Amino acid sequence: MTGTFDYIVVGAGTAGCLLANRLSADPNVSVLLLEAGGRDNYAWIHIPVGYLYCISNPRTDWCFTTEAEAGLGGRSLAYPRGKVLGGCSSINGMIYMRGQARDYDQWRQMGCTGWGWDDVLPYFRKPEDYYRGADEMHGAGGEWRVEEARVRWDILDAFQDAAEALGIPRVDDFNRGSNEGSSYFKVNQRGGVRWNASKAFLKPVRHRRNLRVETGAHVRTLLFEDGAVRGVAYDRDGTAQEARCRREVVLAAGAIGSPHILELSGIGRGAVLQNAGIPVLKEHRSVGENLQDHLQLRCAYKVSGIRTLNEQASRLAGKAAIALEYLVSRSGPMSMAPSQLGLFTRSDASRETPNLQYHVQPLSLDKFGEPVHPFPAFTASVCNLRPDSRGSVHAVSGDFRKQPAIRPNYLSTESDRHVAADAIRLTRRIVAQPALQRYAPKEFKPGDRYQSEEELVEAAGQVGTTIFHPVGTCRMGVDPDAVVDPRLRLHGVAGLRIADASVMPTITSGNTNSPTLMIAEKAADMILADAR
């Protein structure tokens, strides 16, 4: 036994760091925060371009892989998830994005009272420290720093000009309820350095005597007494340990980790648990279902007569210049998020709000972690913001160390395949505008030989890959099949809440890190209110 606490938070990622901060603010309340990974003291976490060295690195990443995906031609994808203090905020693209007001209003219409746009906006603003100061949409003085990117590229400006020629306007801020238009992304950085959830919410309160943080703590199972969750069993450095709680256990292990822990504890679909050799404690047929993710289609073009990062980053002298610029001014390519320019638009005129997001980069490479190409090029990644395809995450064994089976089921619906084809067509129309044609762009991924609907769907399956936004596997709702209720309490089991991206009923229209932070902020309020 490691002790008894009022609250146990499982997962010190984006949500868990904030929850630990808020719940331990009362000195009369004790909090245990468990993190399977280690400390965030790896230098590449903090240098923005270091995501290249954190993804697929077991020091910082769970290094999950998906099952073979039929929609992607049978390919299995690397599926990065943060395994370190700060979680995915320590290895992600640092993009500050809330999504659209429509996303949250839809949650409310689905029965999730208290989760409409007007309800959640205060929880976006509360932790925020926006570089321009506070207004009706943004907060200032909070822990979550939001700044402008510290780099610009002529090739990206040209892409903006081309998009504007097609009626996609330039905007200044994607985070005011409507994100339609194009802009350089705002980022979670402070002075050109990554600002992760550990720095923002955990490090300032590590001195609190009522907060205990354990790293290297991999949860085995939840512990029950009289049908209620009353603690967790976990492995730390090869030693089995247990901790008990007086009030609640809060799962903040993410869209992969939280349903896996439930299933390891005997909560889930009976057939799934039986196949994994896990005794069924509570039949809950939706646990691990409803997986949603944004599939990015990486369209790449060679260009001439304009500078891209490829030429500089593929030469030793260029790399030295990049390092010097960052050392002197914390700017330049080493300060770059993986994507710099964003566009939100519609795949066709019938869409109520934008259903496509572009991440445009002044570079090209075969995949993250590999060298850039030696020729000048840019990449326009485009994803369907509201996919109809639904996947799953399920335990395959009672061994907590064995990764669950992850099946996103990309492009498994006719509507998703059609949007994918339309997205590639739209990309080509943007590139065909005079603002970009002056640089003689030549498509080499997927390649202009793909023209018909059937061929474009095939191309999408070849170039598509995750953009790292899994959500929905512990869906919130009021229907009998929902996993948690709108106060994030597990249906049918006392003493347990879930507060992470897994509770989203539907995926948000953009990057999912800051919506996850909002969920944690709102969850903390509800937990404290219910304890009074």
Short mmCIF file of C-alpha atoms in Angstrom, two decimals:
data_model
loop_
_atom_site.label_atom_id
_atom_site.label_comp_id
_atom_site.label_asym_id
_atom_site.label_seq_id
_atom_site.Cartn_x
_atom_site.Cartn_y
_atom_site.Cartn_z
CA MET A 1 0.00 0.00 0.00
CA THR A 2 1.25 3.47 -0.87
CA GLY A 3 -1.46 5.22 1.13
CA THR A 4 -4.99 6.55 1.05
CA PHE A 5 -5.88 9.75 -0.75
CA ASP A 6 -9.01 11.76 -1.34
CA TYR A 7 -8.50 11.65 -5.11
CA ILE A 8 -6.42 9.48 -7.40
CA VAL A 9 -5.83 10.84 -10.92
CA VAL A 10 -4.61 8.27 -13.45
CA GLY A 11 -2.50 9.84 -16.20
CA ALA A 12 -0.38 13.00 -15.93
CA GLY A 13 -1.08 14.20 -19.45
CA THR A 14 -2.88 17.33 -20.57
CA ALA A 15 -5.99 16.60 -18.50
CA GLY A 16 -4.29 14.96 -15.54
CA CYS A 17 -1.84 17.79 -14.86
CA LEU A 18 -4.67 20.33 -14.72
CA LEU A 19 -6.84 18.07 -12.55
CA ALA A 20 -4.01 17.54 -10.07
CA ASN A 21 -3.50 21.29 -9.89
CA ARG A 22 -7.15 22.13 -9.30
CA LEU A 23 -8.02 19.28 -6.93
CA SER A 24 -4.98 19.87 -4.70
CA ALA A 25 -5.66 23.61 -4.37
CA ASP A 26 -7.49 22.82 -1.12
CA PRO A 27 -4.77 21.94 1.44
CA ASN A 28 -7.26 19.72 3.25
CA VAL A 29 -7.61 17.44 0.20
CA SER A 30 -4.94 14.89 -0.72
CA VAL A 31 -4.25 13.93 -4.35
CA LEU A 32 -2.21 11.14 -5.92
CA LEU A 33 -1.24 11.61 -9.57
CA LEU A 34 -0.01 8.49 -11.38
CA GLU A 35 1.94 8.61 -14.65
CA ALA A 36 3.20 5.53 -16.49
CA GLY A 37 5.96 7.52 -18.19
CA GLY A 38 8.86 9.46 -16.78
CA ARG A 39 9.72 13.08 -16.09
CA ASP A 40 9.63 15.66 -18.86
CA ASN A 41 13.34 16.43 -18.53
CA TYR A 42 14.25 15.33 -22.07
CA ALA A 43 15.64 18.35 -23.94
CA TRP A 44 13.80 17.56 -27.18
CA ILE A 45 10.44 17.91 -25.43
CA HIS A 46 11.02 21.62 -24.96
CA ILE A 47 12.55 22.57 -28.32
CA PRO A 48 9.52 22.78 -30.63
CA VAL A 49 11.05 20.83 -33.52
CA GLY A 50 11.89 18.10 -31.02
CA TYR A 51 8.57 16.37 -31.67
CA LEU A 52 10.56 14.61 -34.42
CA TYR A 53 12.63 12.93 -31.71
CA CYS A 54 9.80 12.35 -29.22
CA ILE A 55 7.34 10.56 -31.48
CA SER A 56 8.16 6.84 -31.76
CA ASN A 57 10.67 7.24 -28.93
CA PRO A 58 9.83 4.92 -26.00
CA ARG A 59 11.19 7.54 -23.62
CA THR A 60 8.21 9.78 -24.42
CA ASP A 61 5.75 7.77 -26.54
CA TRP A 62 3.67 4.65 -25.87
CA CYS A 63 4.66 3.60 -29.42
CA PHE A 64 1.25 2.11 -30.18
CA THR A 65 0.40 0.74 -33.60
CA THR A 66 -2.98 0.18 -35.20
CA GLU A 67 -4.27 -3.06 -36.57
CA ALA A 68 -4.07 -3.39 -40.35
CA GLU A 69 -6.47 -0.85 -41.86
CA ALA A 70 -8.54 -2.02 -44.84
CA GLY A 71 -9.23 1.57 -45.89
CA LEU A 72 -5.49 2.27 -46.03
CA GLY A 73 -4.65 -0.70 -48.22
CA GLY A 74 -3.91 -2.98 -45.29
CA ARG A 75 -1.34 -0.66 -43.73
CA SER A 76 -0.77 -0.51 -39.98
CA LEU A 77 0.02 2.97 -38.64
CA ALA A 78 2.20 4.19 -35.80
CA TYR A 79 -0.20 5.75 -33.29
CA PRO A 80 1.72 8.16 -31.04
CA ARG A 81 0.46 8.89 -27.52
CA GLY A 82 2.47 10.75 -24.88
CA LYS A 83 4.02 8.60 -22.16
CA VAL A 84 5.70 11.26 -20.04
CA LEU A 85 4.70 14.07 -17.69
CA GLY A 86 2.58 16.37 -19.83
CA GLY A 87 1.38 13.46 -21.98
CA CYS A 88 0.55 14.40 -25.54
CA SER A 89 1.17 18.08 -24.78
CA SER A 90 4.84 17.10 -24.49
CA ILE A 91 5.06 15.57 -27.98
CA ASN A 92 2.25 17.12 -30.03
CA GLY A 93 2.13 19.92 -32.60
CA MET A 94 1.49 22.68 -30.01
CA ILE A 95 -1.44 24.07 -32.01
CA TYR A 96 -3.99 25.96 -29.93
CA MET A 97 -7.38 25.09 -31.39
CA ARG A 98 -10.83 24.97 -29.80
CA GLY A 99 -12.92 23.75 -32.71
CA GLN A 100 -16.27 25.24 -33.70
CA ALA A 101 -19.18 26.43 -31.56
CA ARG A 102 -21.27 23.95 -33.55
CA ASP A 103 -19.29 21.04 -32.08
CA TYR A 104 -20.29 21.78 -28.51
CA ASP A 105 -23.83 22.86 -29.32
CA GLN A 106 -24.24 19.46 -30.94
CA TRP A 107 -23.07 17.78 -27.72
CA ARG A 108 -25.77 19.71 -25.86
CA GLN A 109 -28.38 18.72 -28.44
CA MET A 110 -27.37 15.09 -27.90
CA GLY A 111 -28.41 15.44 -24.25
CA CYS A 112 -25.11 16.56 -22.71
CA THR A 113 -26.53 19.46 -20.73
CA GLY A 114 -23.89 22.00 -19.75
CA TRP A 115 -21.62 21.26 -22.72
CA GLY A 116 -22.83 23.82 -25.28
CA TRP A 117 -20.46 26.47 -26.65
CA ASP A 118 -21.63 29.15 -24.22
CA ASP A 119 -21.19 26.65 -21.36
CA VAL A 120 -17.65 25.59 -22.24
CA LEU A 121 -16.24 28.96 -23.34
CA PRO A 122 -15.49 30.02 -19.72
CA TYR A 123 -13.51 26.80 -19.30
CA PHE A 124 -11.41 27.60 -22.35
CA ARG A 125 -10.78 31.11 -21.04
CA LYS A 126 -10.08 30.22 -17.38
CA PRO A 127 -6.65 28.55 -17.82
CA GLU A 128 -5.62 30.67 -20.81
CA ASP A 129 -2.81 33.22 -21.00
CA TYR A 130 -3.40 34.75 -24.42
CA TYR A 131 -0.55 36.84 -25.75
CA ARG A 132 -2.82 39.76 -26.70
CA GLY A 133 -4.58 39.88 -23.37
CA ALA A 134 -8.14 39.15 -22.34
CA ASP A 135 -11.30 39.87 -24.29
CA GLU A 136 -14.76 38.27 -24.51
CA MET A 137 -13.25 35.18 -26.18
CA HIS A 138 -9.81 34.88 -24.62
CA GLY A 139 -8.40 34.78 -21.12
CA ALA A 140 -5.16 36.21 -19.76
CA GLY A 141 -3.10 35.46 -16.66
CA GLY A 142 -3.85 31.74 -16.65
CA GLU A 143 -1.36 28.92 -16.94
CA TRP A 144 -1.92 27.86 -20.57
CA ARG A 145 0.26 30.17 -22.68
CA VAL A 146 -0.86 30.93 -26.25
CA GLU A 147 1.42 32.89 -28.61
CA GLU A 148 1.94 33.62 -32.28
CA ALA A 149 4.27 31.38 -34.26
CA ARG A 150 7.77 32.82 -34.56
CA VAL A 151 8.32 32.00 -38.23
CA ARG A 152 6.81 32.83 -41.62
CA TRP A 153 7.42 31.38 -45.10
CA ASP A 154 6.83 32.90 -48.51
CA ILE A 155 5.56 29.56 -49.83
CA LEU A 156 2.90 29.49 -47.11
CA ASP A 157 1.91 33.08 -47.84
CA ALA A 158 1.54 32.07 -51.49
CA PHE A 159 -0.72 29.18 -50.46
CA GLN A 160 -2.85 31.67 -48.50
CA ASP A 161 -3.07 33.92 -51.56
CA ALA A 162 -4.13 30.98 -53.72
CA ALA A 163 -6.78 29.91 -51.20
CA GLU A 164 -8.08 33.48 -51.02
CA ALA A 165 -8.49 33.48 -54.78
CA LEU A 166 -10.88 30.55 -54.31
CA GLY A 167 -12.90 32.43 -51.70
CA ILE A 168 -11.21 31.17 -48.51
CA PRO A 169 -10.66 34.40 -46.54
CA ARG A 170 -7.70 35.31 -44.37
CA VAL A 171 -8.61 35.48 -40.69
CA ASP A 172 -6.72 36.40 -37.56
CA ASP A 173 -8.12 33.97 -35.00
CA PHE A 174 -9.46 30.43 -35.39
CA ASN A 175 -10.78 30.33 -31.81
CA ARG A 176 -13.85 32.55 -31.69
CA GLY A 177 -16.52 29.97 -32.49
CA SER A 178 -16.07 29.87 -36.26
CA ASN A 179 -12.71 28.79 -37.65
CA GLU A 180 -13.48 29.30 -41.34
CA GLY A 181 -10.61 30.84 -43.28
CA SER A 182 -6.81 30.74 -43.31
CA SER A 183 -4.25 31.88 -40.77
CA TYR A 184 -0.96 30.93 -39.20
CA PHE A 185 -1.72 28.75 -36.20
CA LYS A 186 -1.45 30.09 -32.66
CA VAL A 187 0.77 27.84 -30.56
CA ASN A 188 1.29 26.71 -26.98
CA GLN A 189 4.77 28.15 -26.60
CA ARG A 190 6.49 30.69 -24.40
CA GLY A 191 9.24 32.60 -26.15
CA GLY A 192 9.83 29.91 -28.76
CA VAL A 193 9.85 27.03 -26.24
CA ARG A 194 7.14 24.36 -25.96
CA TRP A 195 4.67 25.06 -23.17
CA ASN A 196 3.34 21.69 -22.03
CA ALA A 197 0.78 20.84 -19.36
CA SER A 198 3.47 19.78 -16.91
CA LYS A 199 5.11 23.22 -17.00
CA ALA A 200 1.78 25.00 -16.94
CA PHE A 201 -0.11 23.14 -14.24
CA LEU A 202 2.11 20.67 -12.41
CA LYS A 203 5.50 22.22 -11.79
CA PRO A 204 4.12 25.36 -10.11
CA VAL A 205 2.35 23.22 -7.47
CA ARG A 206 4.79 20.34 -6.98
CA HIS A 207 5.68 21.84 -3.60
CA ARG A 208 2.19 21.19 -2.24
CA ARG A 209 2.44 18.69 0.58
CA ASN A 210 -1.00 17.30 -0.26
CA LEU A 211 -0.01 16.39 -3.84
CA ARG A 212 1.97 13.25 -4.58
CA VAL A 213 3.20 12.54 -8.12
CA GLU A 214 4.48 9.11 -9.04
CA THR A 215 6.11 8.48 -12.41
CA GLY A 216 6.77 5.04 -13.85
CA ALA A 217 3.40 3.99 -12.39
CA HIS A 218 1.53 1.78 -14.88
CA VAL A 219 -2.02 1.03 -13.72
CA ARG A 220 -2.96 -2.64 -13.69
CA THR A 221 -6.60 -2.42 -12.61
CA LEU A 222 -9.15 -0.48 -10.61
CA LEU A 223 -9.93 -1.70 -7.10
CA PHE A 224 -13.53 -2.17 -5.95
CA GLU A 225 -15.32 -2.33 -2.62
CA ASP A 226 -19.07 -2.93 -2.43
CA GLY A 227 -19.40 -2.30 -6.16
CA ALA A 228 -17.70 1.11 -6.06
CA VAL A 229 -14.20 2.07 -7.20
CA ARG A 230 -12.04 2.66 -4.16
CA GLY A 231 -8.50 2.64 -5.51
CA VAL A 232 -6.05 1.41 -8.12
CA ALA A 233 -3.46 -1.32 -8.39
CA TYR A 234 -0.37 -0.38 -10.39
CA ASP A 235 3.11 -1.48 -11.26
CA ARG A 236 6.05 0.75 -10.39
CA ASP A 237 9.53 -0.32 -11.34
CA GLY A 238 8.42 -3.94 -11.42
CA THR A 239 6.77 -3.78 -8.01
CA ALA A 240 3.02 -4.23 -7.59
CA GLN A 241 1.51 -1.43 -5.51
CA GLU A 242 -1.93 -0.26 -4.45
CA ALA A 243 -3.43 3.07 -3.47
CA ARG A 244 -6.85 3.71 -1.99
CA CYS A 245 -9.09 6.75 -2.23
CA ARG A 246 -11.78 8.21 -0.01
CA ARG A 247 -13.63 10.14 -2.72
CA GLU A 248 -13.01 9.40 -6.41
CA VAL A 249 -10.66 7.90 -8.93
CA VAL A 250 -10.42 10.06 -12.08
CA LEU A 251 -9.23 8.40 -15.27
CA ALA A 252 -7.31 10.85 -17.47
CA ALA A 253 -5.38 8.27 -19.46
CA GLY A 254 -6.71 9.32 -22.84
CA ALA A 255 -8.77 7.78 -25.61
CA ILE A 256 -6.53 4.68 -25.67
CA GLY A 257 -5.59 4.33 -22.00
CA SER A 258 -8.91 5.00 -20.28
CA PRO A 259 -11.01 2.33 -22.04
CA HIS A 260 -8.11 -0.11 -21.72
CA ILE A 261 -8.00 0.38 -17.95
CA LEU A 262 -11.77 -0.10 -17.73
CA GLU A 263 -11.55 -3.36 -19.65
CA LEU A 264 -8.58 -4.60 -17.60
CA SER A 265 -10.82 -3.96 -14.58
CA GLY A 266 -13.67 -6.05 -15.99
CA ILE A 267 -15.83 -3.16 -17.25
CA GLY A 268 -16.76 -3.42 -20.92
CA ARG A 269 -18.32 -5.66 -23.56
CA GLY A 270 -18.71 -9.15 -22.23
CA ALA A 271 -17.53 -10.83 -25.43
CA VAL A 272 -14.44 -8.62 -25.64
CA LEU A 273 -13.51 -9.29 -22.01
CA GLN A 274 -14.08 -13.02 -22.31
CA ASN A 275 -11.92 -13.20 -25.44
CA ALA A 276 -9.18 -11.40 -23.53
CA GLY A 277 -9.49 -13.76 -20.56
CA ILE A 278 -10.78 -11.01 -18.25
CA PRO A 279 -13.66 -11.77 -15.82
CA VAL A 280 -16.71 -9.59 -16.48
CA LEU A 281 -17.45 -7.35 -13.53
CA LYS A 282 -19.80 -4.89 -15.26
CA GLU A 283 -21.23 -5.27 -18.76
CA HIS A 284 -20.76 -1.93 -20.55
CA ARG A 285 -21.12 -2.45 -24.28
CA SER A 286 -19.86 1.00 -25.40
CA VAL A 287 -16.50 0.95 -23.62
CA GLY A 288 -13.78 1.14 -26.27
CA GLU A 289 -16.25 1.79 -29.08
CA ASN A 290 -16.90 5.06 -30.98
CA LEU A 291 -13.22 5.73 -31.72
CA GLN A 292 -12.93 8.77 -33.99
CA ASP A 293 -9.80 10.31 -35.46
CA HIS A 294 -8.82 12.79 -38.14
CA LEU A 295 -7.17 11.10 -41.13
CA GLN A 296 -4.77 13.48 -42.85
CA LEU A 297 -4.12 13.17 -46.57
CA ARG A 298 -0.59 14.42 -47.17
CA CYS A 299 -0.55 16.01 -50.63
CA ALA A 300 2.96 17.15 -51.60
CA TYR A 301 4.26 19.34 -54.44
CA LYS A 302 7.69 20.08 -55.82
CA VAL A 303 8.26 23.78 -56.55
CA SER A 304 10.95 26.01 -58.02
CA GLY A 305 11.92 29.63 -57.61
CA ILE A 306 10.93 29.87 -53.93
CA ARG A 307 12.61 28.78 -50.71
CA THR A 308 11.36 25.85 -48.64
CA LEU A 309 12.78 24.16 -45.57
CA ASN A 310 13.89 21.13 -47.57
CA GLU A 311 16.94 22.81 -49.09
CA GLN A 312 18.17 24.22 -45.79
CA ALA A 313 17.45 21.21 -43.59
CA SER A 314 19.06 18.72 -45.98
CA ARG A 315 22.49 20.46 -45.88
CA LEU A 316 24.94 20.49 -42.98
CA ALA A 317 25.56 24.23 -43.31
CA GLY A 318 21.83 24.84 -43.40
CA LYS A 319 21.30 22.81 -40.25
CA ALA A 320 24.02 24.80 -38.50
CA ALA A 321 22.34 28.07 -39.48
CA ILE A 322 19.01 26.80 -38.20
CA ALA A 323 20.55 25.86 -34.84
CA LEU A 324 22.31 29.22 -34.54
CA GLU A 325 19.13 31.16 -35.24
CA TYR A 326 17.27 29.27 -32.53
CA LEU A 327 20.15 29.65 -30.07
CA VAL A 328 20.28 33.42 -30.61
CA SER A 329 16.60 34.36 -30.97
CA ARG A 330 14.44 31.28 -30.25
CA SER A 331 12.99 31.67 -33.74
CA GLY A 332 13.32 30.03 -37.14
CA PRO A 333 12.72 26.40 -38.10
CA MET A 334 13.62 24.97 -34.70
CA SER A 335 10.79 27.01 -33.18
CA MET A 336 8.30 25.62 -35.70
CA ALA A 337 5.31 23.53 -34.83
CA PRO A 338 4.94 20.59 -37.25
CA SER A 339 2.40 22.68 -39.19
CA GLN A 340 2.38 26.44 -39.50
CA LEU A 341 -0.45 27.50 -41.79
CA GLY A 342 -4.03 26.38 -41.26
CA LEU A 343 -7.11 26.53 -43.47
CA PHE A 344 -10.68 25.61 -42.64
CA THR A 345 -13.14 25.30 -45.48
CA ARG A 346 -15.96 23.20 -46.94
CA SER A 347 -15.53 20.21 -49.21
CA ASP A 348 -18.73 21.28 -50.97
CA ALA A 349 -21.25 24.10 -50.69
CA SER A 350 -23.85 21.97 -48.90
CA ARG A 351 -21.82 21.90 -45.67
CA GLU A 352 -23.22 24.01 -42.82
CA THR A 353 -19.74 24.86 -41.51
CA PRO A 354 -16.18 23.98 -42.59
CA ASN A 355 -15.60 20.24 -42.65
CA LEU A 356 -11.99 20.28 -43.89
CA GLN A 357 -8.81 21.40 -42.13
CA TYR A 358 -5.48 21.97 -43.84
CA HIS A 359 -2.10 21.80 -42.13
CA VAL A 360 0.33 23.34 -44.62
CA GLN A 361 4.10 22.93 -44.22
CA PRO A 362 7.08 24.42 -46.13
CA LEU A 363 8.68 20.97 -46.41
CA SER A 364 8.11 17.42 -47.52
CA LEU A 365 9.20 14.04 -46.19
CA ASP A 366 8.04 10.46 -46.47
CA LYS A 367 6.87 10.34 -42.86
CA PHE A 368 7.57 12.00 -39.51
CA GLY A 369 11.01 11.20 -38.20
CA GLU A 370 12.55 10.65 -41.63
CA PRO A 371 14.79 13.20 -43.43
CA VAL A 372 13.23 15.90 -45.57
CA HIS A 373 13.48 15.53 -49.32
CA PRO A 374 16.53 17.15 -51.00
CA PHE A 375 14.40 19.17 -53.45
CA PRO A 376 12.22 22.24 -52.72
CA ALA A 377 8.63 21.25 -51.90
CA PHE A 378 5.66 21.90 -49.66
CA THR A 379 2.99 19.67 -48.13
CA ALA A 380 -0.71 20.43 -47.85
CA SER A 381 -2.21 17.92 -45.44
CA VAL A 382 -6.00 17.93 -45.42
CA CYS A 383 -8.37 16.07 -43.09
CA ASN A 384 -12.09 15.44 -42.83
CA LEU A 385 -13.06 17.17 -39.58
CA ARG A 386 -16.24 15.17 -39.01
CA PRO A 387 -15.66 11.59 -40.17
CA ASP A 388 -18.53 9.12 -40.10
CA SER A 389 -16.18 6.16 -39.69
CA ARG A 390 -16.09 4.70 -36.19
CA GLY A 391 -13.45 2.42 -34.77
CA SER A 392 -12.59 0.75 -31.49
CA VAL A 393 -9.95 0.21 -28.81
CA HIS A 394 -10.12 -3.13 -26.99
CA ALA A 395 -7.98 -5.19 -24.66
CA VAL A 396 -6.61 -8.38 -26.17
CA SER A 397 -5.19 -9.76 -22.93
CA GLY A 398 -5.50 -9.38 -19.18
CA ASP A 399 -1.82 -8.40 -19.16
CA PHE A 400 -1.75 -4.64 -18.57
CA ARG A 401 1.58 -4.40 -20.43
CA LYS A 402 0.12 -5.63 -23.73
CA GLN A 403 -1.20 -2.81 -25.92
CA PRO A 404 -4.89 -2.92 -26.85
CA ALA A 405 -6.07 -3.52 -30.40
CA ILE A 406 -6.58 -0.11 -32.04
CA ARG A 407 -8.86 -0.13 -35.09
CA PRO A 408 -9.70 3.38 -36.38
CA ASN A 409 -11.57 1.99 -39.43
CA TYR A 410 -10.54 4.93 -41.60
CA LEU A 411 -12.48 5.48 -44.84
CA SER A 412 -14.95 2.74 -43.92
CA THR A 413 -18.01 4.76 -45.01
CA GLU A 414 -19.01 5.96 -48.45
CA SER A 415 -19.37 9.54 -47.19
CA ASP A 416 -15.81 9.58 -45.80
CA ARG A 417 -14.42 8.21 -49.05
CA HIS A 418 -16.27 10.88 -51.03
CA VAL A 419 -15.00 13.69 -48.77
CA ALA A 420 -11.45 12.34 -49.14
CA ALA A 421 -11.72 12.48 -52.93
CA ASP A 422 -13.20 15.98 -52.78
CA ALA A 423 -10.39 17.10 -50.44
CA ILE A 424 -7.71 16.08 -52.94
CA ARG A 425 -9.63 17.80 -55.74
CA LEU A 426 -9.88 21.01 -53.70
CA THR A 427 -6.16 20.91 -52.94
CA ARG A 428 -5.46 20.73 -56.66
CA ARG A 429 -7.77 23.70 -57.31
CA ILE A 430 -5.89 25.78 -54.73
CA VAL A 431 -2.53 24.83 -56.21
CA ALA A 432 -3.81 25.71 -59.70
CA GLN A 433 -4.28 29.37 -58.75
CA PRO A 434 -1.81 31.96 -60.17
CA ALA A 435 -0.32 32.70 -56.73
CA LEU A 436 1.18 29.20 -56.68
CA GLN A 437 1.44 28.44 -60.39
CA ARG A 438 4.29 30.94 -60.69
CA TYR A 439 6.40 28.42 -58.75
CA ALA A 440 5.64 25.55 -61.16
CA PRO A 441 4.18 23.16 -58.56
CA LYS A 442 4.27 19.49 -59.52
CA GLU A 443 2.25 17.02 -57.47
CA PHE A 444 4.28 13.98 -56.47
CA LYS A 445 2.12 12.73 -53.61
CA PRO A 446 -0.29 11.16 -54.32
CA GLY A 447 0.42 12.05 -57.97
CA ASP A 448 -1.72 13.53 -60.72
CA ARG A 449 -2.30 10.14 -62.34
CA TYR A 450 -5.14 9.67 -59.83
CA GLN A 451 -8.21 11.38 -61.32
CA SER A 452 -11.47 9.43 -61.03
CA GLU A 453 -13.42 9.10 -57.77
CA GLU A 454 -12.28 5.50 -57.41
CA GLU A 455 -8.66 6.42 -58.09
CA LEU A 456 -8.74 9.32 -55.63
CA VAL A 457 -10.13 7.09 -52.88
CA GLU A 458 -7.30 4.66 -53.60
CA ALA A 459 -4.83 7.55 -53.40
CA ALA A 460 -6.30 8.68 -50.06
CA GLY A 461 -5.71 5.19 -48.71
CA GLN A 462 -2.08 5.34 -49.84
CA VAL A 463 -1.15 8.75 -48.42
CA GLY A 464 -3.55 8.90 -45.45
CA THR A 465 -2.21 8.75 -41.91
CA THR A 466 -3.33 9.75 -38.44
CA ILE A 467 -3.02 13.35 -37.36
CA PHE A 468 -3.02 12.13 -33.75
CA HIS A 469 -6.56 13.08 -32.61
CA PRO A 470 -8.20 9.91 -31.19
CA VAL A 471 -11.33 10.61 -29.13
CA GLY A 472 -14.68 9.17 -28.12
CA THR A 473 -13.96 5.72 -26.67
CA CYS A 474 -15.71 6.44 -23.33
CA ARG A 475 -18.53 8.45 -24.85
CA MET A 476 -20.49 10.92 -22.75
CA GLY A 477 -24.28 10.84 -23.04
CA VAL A 478 -27.65 10.24 -21.43
CA ASP A 479 -28.65 7.19 -23.49
CA PRO A 480 -28.34 3.69 -22.00
CA ASP A 481 -25.23 2.90 -24.04
CA ALA A 482 -23.23 5.98 -23.02
CA VAL A 483 -20.17 5.27 -20.87
CA VAL A 484 -20.26 8.42 -18.72
CA ASP A 485 -23.02 10.90 -17.89
CA PRO A 486 -22.69 14.67 -18.51
CA ARG A 487 -20.97 15.01 -15.13
CA LEU A 488 -18.42 12.47 -16.40
CA ARG A 489 -19.42 9.79 -13.87
CA LEU A 490 -19.26 6.22 -15.12
CA HIS A 491 -22.79 4.92 -15.62
CA GLY A 492 -23.55 2.18 -13.11
CA VAL A 493 -20.31 2.35 -11.12
CA ALA A 494 -19.74 4.74 -8.19
CA GLY A 495 -16.47 6.40 -7.30
CA LEU A 496 -15.14 6.82 -10.84
CA ARG A 497 -15.06 9.63 -13.40
CA ILE A 498 -13.36 9.97 -16.74
CA ALA A 499 -12.00 13.35 -17.81
CA ASP A 500 -10.10 13.24 -21.09
CA ALA A 501 -10.65 13.12 -24.85
CA SER A 502 -12.29 9.71 -24.58
CA VAL A 503 -15.54 11.29 -23.30
CA MET A 504 -16.18 13.36 -26.45
CA PRO A 505 -19.42 12.16 -28.06
CA THR A 506 -18.23 13.47 -31.44
CA ILE A 507 -14.83 14.73 -32.46
CA THR A 508 -14.19 18.47 -32.42
CA SER A 509 -13.53 20.37 -35.66
CA GLY A 510 -9.80 20.77 -35.26
CA ASN A 511 -6.87 19.81 -33.05
CA THR A 512 -8.01 18.14 -29.84
CA ASN A 513 -5.45 19.09 -27.17
CA SER A 514 -7.05 22.28 -25.89
CA PRO A 515 -10.59 20.82 -25.94
CA THR A 516 -9.17 18.08 -23.70
CA LEU A 517 -7.84 20.75 -21.37
CA MET A 518 -11.29 22.36 -21.30
CA ILE A 519 -12.87 19.02 -20.40
CA ALA A 520 -10.45 18.68 -17.46
CA GLU A 521 -11.15 22.23 -16.26
CA LYS A 522 -14.89 21.63 -16.32
CA ALA A 523 -14.45 18.21 -14.71
CA ALA A 524 -12.49 19.73 -11.82
CA ASP A 525 -15.32 22.18 -11.17
CA MET A 526 -17.89 19.37 -11.17
CA ILE A 527 -15.80 17.12 -8.92
CA LEU A 528 -15.28 19.86 -6.35
CA ALA A 529 -18.93 20.95 -6.50
CA ASP A 530 -20.17 17.38 -5.96
CA ALA A 531 -17.86 16.97 -2.96
CA ARG A 532 -19.39 19.88 -1.07
#
